[in-house]
PDB file of C-alpha atoms in Angstrom:
ATOM      1  CA  UNK T   8     -13.303  -5.378  17.428  1.00 62.00           C
ATOM      2  CA  UNK T   9     -15.880  -5.790  14.642  1.00 69.00           C
ATOM      3  CA  UNK T  10     -18.561  -4.196  17.253  1.00 73.00           C
ATOM      4  CA  UNK T  11     -16.594  -1.073  17.672  1.00 85.00           C
ATOM      5  CA  UNK T  12     -16.105   0.350  14.215  1.00 93.00           C
ATOM      6  CA  UNK T  13     -15.914   3.796  12.394  1.00 95.00           C
ATOM      7  CA  UNK T  14     -17.893   5.293   9.704  1.00 95.00           C
ATOM      8  CA  UNK T  15     -15.086   4.642   7.201  1.00 97.00           C
ATOM      9  CA  UNK T  16     -12.323   2.187   7.094  1.00 98.00           C
ATOM     10  CA  UNK T  17      -9.223   3.133   4.732  1.00 98.00           C
ATOM     11  CA  UNK T  18      -7.244   0.138   3.621  1.00 98.00           C
ATOM     12  CA  UNK T  19      -3.775   0.533   2.270  1.00 97.00           C
ATOM     13  CA  UNK T  20      -3.352  -2.348  -0.393  1.00 97.00           C
ATOM     14  CA  UNK T  21       0.205  -3.902  -0.747  1.00 95.00           C
ATOM     15  CA  UNK T  22       1.496  -5.386   2.661  1.00 95.00           C
ATOM     16  CA  UNK T  23      -1.900  -4.682   4.082  1.00 98.00           C
ATOM     17  CA  UNK T  24      -4.444  -6.409   1.925  1.00 98.00           C
ATOM     18  CA  UNK T  25      -1.940  -8.244  -0.450  1.00 97.00           C
ATOM     19  CA  UNK T  26       1.566  -9.583   0.597  1.00 96.00           C
ATOM     20  CA  UNK T  27       2.820  -8.110  -2.761  1.00 96.00           C
ATOM     21  CA  UNK T  28       5.318  -5.607  -1.166  1.00 94.00           C
ATOM     22  CA  UNK T  29       8.220  -8.309  -2.151  1.00 94.00           C
ATOM     23  CA  UNK T  30       6.768  -9.028  -5.615  1.00 96.00           C
ATOM     24  CA  UNK T  31       6.928  -5.283  -6.743  1.00 94.00           C
ATOM     25  CA  UNK T  32      10.317  -4.742  -5.081  1.00 95.00           C
ATOM     26  CA  UNK T  33      11.590  -7.564  -7.393  1.00 97.00           C
ATOM     27  CA  UNK T  34       9.894  -6.283 -10.248  1.00 96.00           C
ATOM     28  CA  UNK T  35      11.053  -2.796 -10.034  1.00 96.00           C
ATOM     29  CA  UNK T  36      14.640  -4.247  -9.663  1.00 97.00           C
ATOM     30  CA  UNK T  37      14.756  -5.948 -12.972  1.00 97.00           C
ATOM     31  CA  UNK T  38      13.059  -3.026 -14.562  1.00 97.00           C
ATOM     32  CA  UNK T  39      15.753  -0.461 -13.000  1.00 97.00           C
ATOM     33  CA  UNK T  40      18.667  -3.168 -13.700  1.00 97.00           C
ATOM     34  CA  UNK T  41      18.140  -2.014 -17.359  1.00 96.00           C
ATOM     35  CA  UNK T  42      20.095   1.266 -16.418  1.00 97.00           C
ATOM     36  CA  UNK T  43      22.034   0.760 -13.061  1.00 96.00           C
ATOM     37  CA  UNK T  44      23.949  -2.003 -11.472  1.00 96.00           C
ATOM     38  CA  UNK T  45      25.653  -2.401  -8.118  1.00 97.00           C
ATOM     39  CA  UNK T  46      25.050   0.088  -5.055  1.00 97.00           C
ATOM     40  CA  UNK T  47      23.305   2.409  -7.535  1.00 96.00           C
ATOM     41  CA  UNK T  48      20.730  -0.244  -8.327  1.00 97.00           C
ATOM     42  CA  UNK T  49      20.616  -0.934  -4.485  1.00 96.00           C
ATOM     43  CA  UNK T  50      20.722   2.344  -3.329  1.00 95.00           C
ATOM     44  CA  UNK T  51      17.613   3.063  -5.987  1.00 95.00           C
ATOM     45  CA  UNK T  52      15.843  -0.371  -4.935  1.00 96.00           C
ATOM     46  CA  UNK T  53      16.187   0.785  -1.350  1.00 93.00           C
ATOM     47  CA  UNK T  54      14.829   4.327  -1.847  1.00 91.00           C
ATOM     48  CA  UNK T  55      11.799   2.593  -3.937  1.00 93.00           C
ATOM     49  CA  UNK T  56      10.765   0.686  -1.127  1.00 91.00           C
ATOM     50  CA  UNK T  57      11.375   3.171   1.399  1.00 84.00           C
ATOM     51  CA  UNK T  58       8.679   5.557   0.037  1.00 84.00           C
ATOM     52  CA  UNK T  59       6.087   2.903  -0.363  1.00 84.00           C
ATOM     53  CA  UNK T  60       2.774   4.810  -0.686  1.00 79.00           C
ATOM     54  CA  UNK T  61       4.392   7.359  -3.067  1.00 86.00           C
ATOM     55  CA  UNK T  62       3.211   6.891  -6.694  1.00 87.00           C
ATOM     56  CA  UNK T  63       5.876   4.961  -8.946  1.00 90.00           C
ATOM     57  CA  UNK T  64       6.152   8.099 -11.539  1.00 92.00           C
ATOM     58  CA  UNK T  65       7.580  10.273  -8.408  1.00 91.00           C
ATOM     59  CA  UNK T  66       9.973   7.601  -7.316  1.00 93.00           C
ATOM     60  CA  UNK T  67      11.460   6.780 -10.609  1.00 95.00           C
ATOM     61  CA  UNK T  68      11.546  10.311 -11.960  1.00 95.00           C
ATOM     62  CA  UNK T  69      13.629  11.175  -8.686  1.00 94.00           C
ATOM     63  CA  UNK T  70      16.065   8.812  -9.965  1.00 95.00           C
ATOM     64  CA  UNK T  71      16.133   9.134 -13.665  1.00 96.00           C
ATOM     65  CA  UNK T  72      14.331  12.693 -14.725  1.00 95.00           C
ATOM     66  CA  UNK T  73      10.788  13.307 -16.178  1.00 90.00           C
ATOM     67  CA  UNK T  74      10.323  12.636 -19.770  1.00 87.00           C
ATOM     68  CA  UNK T  75      13.615  10.813 -20.279  1.00 96.00           C
ATOM     69  CA  UNK T  76      14.181   7.660 -22.343  1.00 97.00           C
ATOM     70  CA  UNK T  77      15.263   5.827 -19.115  1.00 97.00           C
ATOM     71  CA  UNK T  78      12.478   6.962 -17.168  1.00 96.00           C
ATOM     72  CA  UNK T  79       9.652   5.802 -19.851  1.00 96.00           C
ATOM     73  CA  UNK T  80      11.616   2.368 -20.061  1.00 97.00           C
ATOM     74  CA  UNK T  81      12.226   1.765 -16.475  1.00 97.00           C
ATOM     75  CA  UNK T  82       8.026   2.606 -15.868  1.00 96.00           C
ATOM     76  CA  UNK T  83       6.854   0.615 -18.961  1.00 96.00           C
ATOM     77  CA  UNK T  84       9.047  -2.290 -17.604  1.00 97.00           C
ATOM     78  CA  UNK T  85       7.998  -2.397 -14.488  1.00 96.00           C
ATOM     79  CA  UNK T  86       4.423  -2.477 -15.261  1.00 95.00           C
ATOM     80  CA  UNK T  87       4.736  -5.126 -17.801  1.00 96.00           C
ATOM     81  CA  UNK T  88       6.051  -7.190 -14.891  1.00 96.00           C
ATOM     82  CA  UNK T  89       3.587  -6.310 -12.668  1.00 94.00           C
ATOM     83  CA  UNK T  90       0.978  -7.209 -15.173  1.00 93.00           C
ATOM     84  CA  UNK T  91       2.650 -10.525 -15.806  1.00 95.00           C
ATOM     85  CA  UNK T  92       2.826 -11.535 -11.942  1.00 94.00           C
ATOM     86  CA  UNK T  93       0.612  -9.391  -9.755  1.00 93.00           C
ATOM     87  CA  UNK T  94      -2.734 -11.121 -10.361  1.00 93.00           C
ATOM     88  CA  UNK T  95      -1.437 -14.256  -8.622  1.00 93.00           C
ATOM     89  CA  UNK T  96      -0.222 -12.449  -5.587  1.00 96.00           C
ATOM     90  CA  UNK T  97      -1.586 -13.684  -2.090  1.00 96.00           C
ATOM     91  CA  UNK T  98      -3.863 -12.356   0.466  1.00 97.00           C
ATOM     92  CA  UNK T  99      -2.117 -11.317   3.658  1.00 97.00           C
ATOM     93  CA  UNK T 100      -3.854 -13.701   6.437  1.00 95.00           C
ATOM     94  CA  UNK T 101      -7.398 -13.814   6.498  1.00 96.00           C
ATOM     95  CA  UNK T 102      -7.643  -9.919   4.810  1.00 97.00           C
ATOM     96  CA  UNK T 103     -10.334 -11.235   2.559  1.00 97.00           C
ATOM     97  CA  UNK T 104     -12.824 -12.230   5.695  1.00 96.00           C
ATOM     98  CA  UNK T 105     -11.744  -8.888   7.264  1.00 97.00           C
ATOM     99  CA  UNK T 106     -13.098  -6.967   4.032  1.00 98.00           C
ATOM    100  CA  UNK T 107     -16.331  -8.656   3.869  1.00 97.00           C
ATOM    101  CA  UNK T 108     -16.673  -8.171   7.461  1.00 96.00           C
ATOM    102  CA  UNK T 109     -16.025  -4.476   7.277  1.00 96.00           C
ATOM    103  CA  UNK T 110     -17.910  -3.845   4.324  1.00 96.00           C
ATOM    104  CA  UNK T 111     -21.138  -4.851   6.151  1.00 95.00           C
ATOM    105  CA  UNK T 112     -20.444  -2.123   9.030  1.00 94.00           C
ATOM    106  CA  UNK T 113     -18.717   0.925   7.213  1.00 95.00           C
ATOM    107  CA  UNK T 114     -17.816   2.620   4.066  1.00 96.00           C
ATOM    108  CA  UNK T 115     -14.537   1.167   2.494  1.00 97.00           C
ATOM    109  CA  UNK T 116     -12.023   2.692   0.625  1.00 98.00           C
ATOM    110  CA  UNK T 117      -8.891   1.085  -0.976  1.00 98.00           C
ATOM    111  CA  UNK T 118      -6.254   3.828  -1.388  1.00 97.00           C
ATOM    112  CA  UNK T 119      -2.698   3.092  -3.029  1.00 94.00           C
ATOM    113  CA  UNK T 120       0.282   4.246  -4.363  1.00 89.00           C
ATOM    114  CA  UNK T 121       0.010   1.900  -6.821  1.00 89.00           C
ATOM    115  CA  UNK T 122      -1.374   2.435 -10.307  1.00 91.00           C
ATOM    116  CA  UNK T 123      -5.381   2.907 -10.085  1.00 95.00           C
ATOM    117  CA  UNK T 124      -6.023   0.711 -13.345  1.00 94.00           C
ATOM    118  CA  UNK T 125      -3.667  -1.935 -11.784  1.00 94.00           C
ATOM    119  CA  UNK T 126      -5.148  -1.766  -8.313  1.00 96.00           C
ATOM    120  CA  UNK T 127      -8.700  -2.154  -9.886  1.00 97.00           C
ATOM    121  CA  UNK T 128      -7.841  -4.968 -11.920  1.00 96.00           C
ATOM    122  CA  UNK T 129      -6.498  -6.917  -8.894  1.00 97.00           C
ATOM    123  CA  UNK T 130      -9.545  -6.335  -6.626  1.00 98.00           C
ATOM    124  CA  UNK T 131     -11.470  -7.662  -9.604  1.00 97.00           C
ATOM    125  CA  UNK T 132      -9.313 -10.728 -10.626  1.00 97.00           C
ATOM    126  CA  UNK T 133      -9.668 -11.301  -6.754  1.00 97.00           C
ATOM    127  CA  UNK T 134     -13.367 -10.903  -6.338  1.00 97.00           C
ATOM    128  CA  UNK T 135     -13.223  -8.062  -3.486  1.00 98.00           C
ATOM    129  CA  UNK T 136     -13.761  -5.236  -5.759  1.00 98.00           C
ATOM    130  CA  UNK T 137     -17.681  -4.911  -4.921  1.00 98.00           C
ATOM    131  CA  UNK T 138     -16.867  -4.703  -1.344  1.00 98.00           C
ATOM    132  CA  UNK T 139     -15.227  -1.212  -1.866  1.00 98.00           C
ATOM    133  CA  UNK T 140     -17.041   2.112  -2.160  1.00 97.00           C
ATOM    134  CA  UNK T 141     -14.014   3.403  -3.649  1.00 97.00           C
ATOM    135  CA  UNK T 142     -10.794   1.892  -5.313  1.00 98.00           C
ATOM    136  CA  UNK T 143      -7.782   5.004  -5.286  1.00 97.00           C
ATOM    137  CA  UNK T 144      -4.540   4.825  -6.485  1.00 94.00           C
ATOM    138  CA  UNK T 145      -1.842   6.530  -8.997  1.00 89.00           C
ATOM    139  CA  UNK T 146      -0.569   8.605 -10.561  1.00 90.00           C
ATOM    140  CA  UNK T 147      -2.694  10.732  -8.353  1.00 92.00           C
ATOM    141  CA  UNK T 148      -1.066  11.121  -4.680  1.00 91.00           C
ATOM    142  CA  UNK T 149      -3.047   9.417  -1.588  1.00 93.00           C
ATOM    143  CA  UNK T 150      -3.403  13.087  -0.004  1.00 93.00           C
ATOM    144  CA  UNK T 151      -5.262  14.348  -3.245  1.00 95.00           C
ATOM    145  CA  UNK T 152      -7.428  11.579  -3.461  1.00 96.00           C
ATOM    146  CA  UNK T 153      -8.142  12.221   0.372  1.00 96.00           C
ATOM    147  CA  UNK T 154      -8.897  15.609  -0.544  1.00 95.00           C
ATOM    148  CA  UNK T 155     -11.301  14.769  -3.016  1.00 95.00           C
ATOM    149  CA  UNK T 156     -13.156  12.328  -1.009  1.00 94.00           C
ATOM    150  CA  UNK T 157     -13.641  15.018   1.693  1.00 91.00           C
ATOM    151  CA  UNK T 158     -14.158  12.328   4.319  1.00 91.00           C
ATOM    152  CA  UNK T 159     -15.524  13.191   7.665  1.00 80.00           C
ATOM    153  CA  UNK T 160     -14.745  12.513  11.242  1.00 79.00           C
ATOM    154  CA  UNK T 161     -14.519   8.982  12.491  1.00 93.00           C
ATOM    155  CA  UNK T 162     -11.974   7.469  10.233  1.00 97.00           C
ATOM    156  CA  UNK T 163      -9.584   4.561  10.959  1.00 97.00           C
ATOM    157  CA  UNK T 164      -6.526   4.199   8.251  1.00 98.00           C
ATOM    158  CA  UNK T 165      -4.862   0.962   8.198  1.00 98.00           C
ATOM    159  CA  UNK T 166      -1.195   1.136   6.435  1.00 97.00           C
ATOM    160  CA  UNK T 167       2.210  -0.013   6.362  1.00 95.00           C
ATOM    161  CA  UNK T 168       4.316   3.020   5.522  1.00 93.00           C
ATOM    162  CA  UNK T 169       5.066   6.586   6.633  1.00 92.00           C
ATOM    163  CA  UNK T 170       3.330   8.033   3.546  1.00 92.00           C
ATOM    164  CA  UNK T 171       0.130   6.142   5.123  1.00 95.00           C
ATOM    165  CA  UNK T 172       0.788   7.749   8.310  1.00 95.00           C
ATOM    166  CA  UNK T 173       1.274  11.032   6.699  1.00 94.00           C
ATOM    167  CA  UNK T 174      -1.963  10.553   4.820  1.00 95.00           C
ATOM    168  CA  UNK T 175      -3.811   9.412   7.998  1.00 95.00           C
ATOM    169  CA  UNK T 176      -2.809  12.663   9.944  1.00 94.00           C
ATOM    170  CA  UNK T 177      -3.478  14.582   6.913  1.00 93.00           C
ATOM    171  CA  UNK T 178      -7.368  14.084   7.469  1.00 95.00           C
ATOM    172  CA  UNK T 179      -6.998  13.660  10.916  1.00 94.00           C
ATOM    173  CA  UNK T 180      -7.782   9.837  10.953  1.00 96.00           C
ATOM    174  CA  UNK T 181      -6.532   7.086  13.551  1.00 96.00           C
ATOM    175  CA  UNK T 182      -4.002   5.302  12.072  1.00 96.00           C
ATOM    176  CA  UNK T 183      -3.287   1.806  12.696  1.00 97.00           C
ATOM    177  CA  UNK T 184       0.369   0.624  11.527  1.00 96.00           C
ATOM    178  CA  UNK T 185       0.686  -3.097  10.078  1.00 97.00           C
ATOM    179  CA  UNK T 186       4.381  -4.394  10.438  1.00 96.00           C
ATOM    180  CA  UNK T 187       3.889  -7.976   9.350  1.00 95.00           C
ATOM    181  CA  UNK T 188       4.726  -7.015   5.639  1.00 95.00           C
ATOM    182  CA  UNK T 189       6.179  -3.276   5.878  1.00 94.00           C
ATOM    183  CA  UNK T 190       9.282  -2.444   4.030  1.00 91.00           C
ATOM    184  CA  UNK T 191       9.776   0.956   6.285  1.00 91.00           C
ATOM    185  CA  UNK T 192      13.109   0.746   8.203  1.00 88.00           C
ATOM    186  CA  UNK T 193      13.282   1.290  11.970  1.00 90.00           C
ATOM    187  CA  UNK T 194       9.595   1.478  12.113  1.00 93.00           C
ATOM    188  CA  UNK T 195       9.598   0.574  15.810  1.00 92.00           C
ATOM    189  CA  UNK T 196      11.418   3.745  16.701  1.00 91.00           C
ATOM    190  CA  UNK T 197       9.693   6.016  14.635  1.00 90.00           C
ATOM    191  CA  UNK T 198       6.472   4.797  15.840  1.00 90.00           C
ATOM    192  CA  UNK T 199       7.643   3.928  19.506  1.00 81.00           C
ATOM    193  CA  UNK T 200       6.763   7.166  21.172  1.00 75.00           C
ATOM    194  CA  UNK T 201       3.651   7.976  19.262  1.00 78.00           C
ATOM    195  CA  UNK T 202       0.689   6.881  21.785  1.00 76.00           C
ATOM    196  CA  UNK T 203      -1.994   7.955  19.077  1.00 87.00           C
ATOM    197  CA  UNK T 204      -0.656   5.172  16.602  1.00 94.00           C
ATOM    198  CA  UNK T 205      -2.010   1.536  16.962  1.00 95.00           C
ATOM    199  CA  UNK T 206       0.272  -1.001  15.956  1.00 95.00           C
ATOM    200  CA  UNK T 207      -0.616  -4.646  14.966  1.00 95.00           C
ATOM    201  CA  UNK T 208       0.930  -7.632  12.924  1.00 96.00           C
ATOM    202  CA  UNK T 209      -1.756  -7.566  10.378  1.00 97.00           C
ATOM    203  CA  UNK T 210      -5.732  -6.899   9.718  1.00 97.00           C
ATOM    204  CA  UNK T 211      -6.374 -10.485  11.304  1.00 95.00           C
ATOM    205  CA  UNK T 212      -4.244  -9.904  14.344  1.00 96.00           C
ATOM    206  CA  UNK T 213      -5.964  -6.725  14.715  1.00 95.00           C
ATOM    207  CA  UNK T 214      -9.297  -7.670  14.367  1.00 94.00           C
ATOM    208  CA  UNK T 215      -8.559 -10.819  16.580  1.00 91.00           C
ATOM    209  CA  UNK T 216      -9.051 -13.480  13.902  1.00 88.00           C
ATOM    210  CA  UNK T 217      -5.593 -14.844  14.906  1.00 79.00           C
ATOM    211  CA  UNK T 218      -2.948 -14.463  17.105  1.00 70.00           C
ATOM    212  CA  UNK T 219       0.596 -13.819  16.359  1.00 64.00           C
ATOM    213  CA  UNK T 220       2.672 -16.626  16.869  1.00 54.00           C
ATOM    214  CA  UNK T 221       5.904 -15.878  18.399  1.00 44.00           C
TER     215      UNK T 221
END
């Protein structure tokens, strides 16, 4: 598979490069529990994770309003919890190997819904920042980043969320959905009838570095 590559590869971060979705879910639950409990807390966390790829500011504002004490407190608490825990997160299986190989053959872009400064620090801590031509994140949206990057044809986009799929369509990129760590509900039925979407467990299974264990 490494012999047939596009000019540009875009990688989502949480759930694609790093096994970090569950960690961030735990952190946002702790932050939101300062103001919510019971079913309201469950509903908010479910909405937050189902909208992976959307910036945290947008998702928190949808629940608590913009420029409110609740919004500011939840956002700051969530970012503090990420700062304390995120940088010990593990790569998804053999993702680092895939990244090293891809960087030798094509332009490599990281596109995250997470805070950009947070993503850049994570990449630096994990020693992969030098492999990427661009590392993009919030509070700017993925589509806004793609508009600015002005990528030409021959682009592959690896993601694990509906927002990733919509972002890939926004620029006409080939989309590869990775379900190994996704938090997207009902993804099988959503992508099942779309023959233009490739589906794989993770980066390493897509590129043939390992097989999916039954």
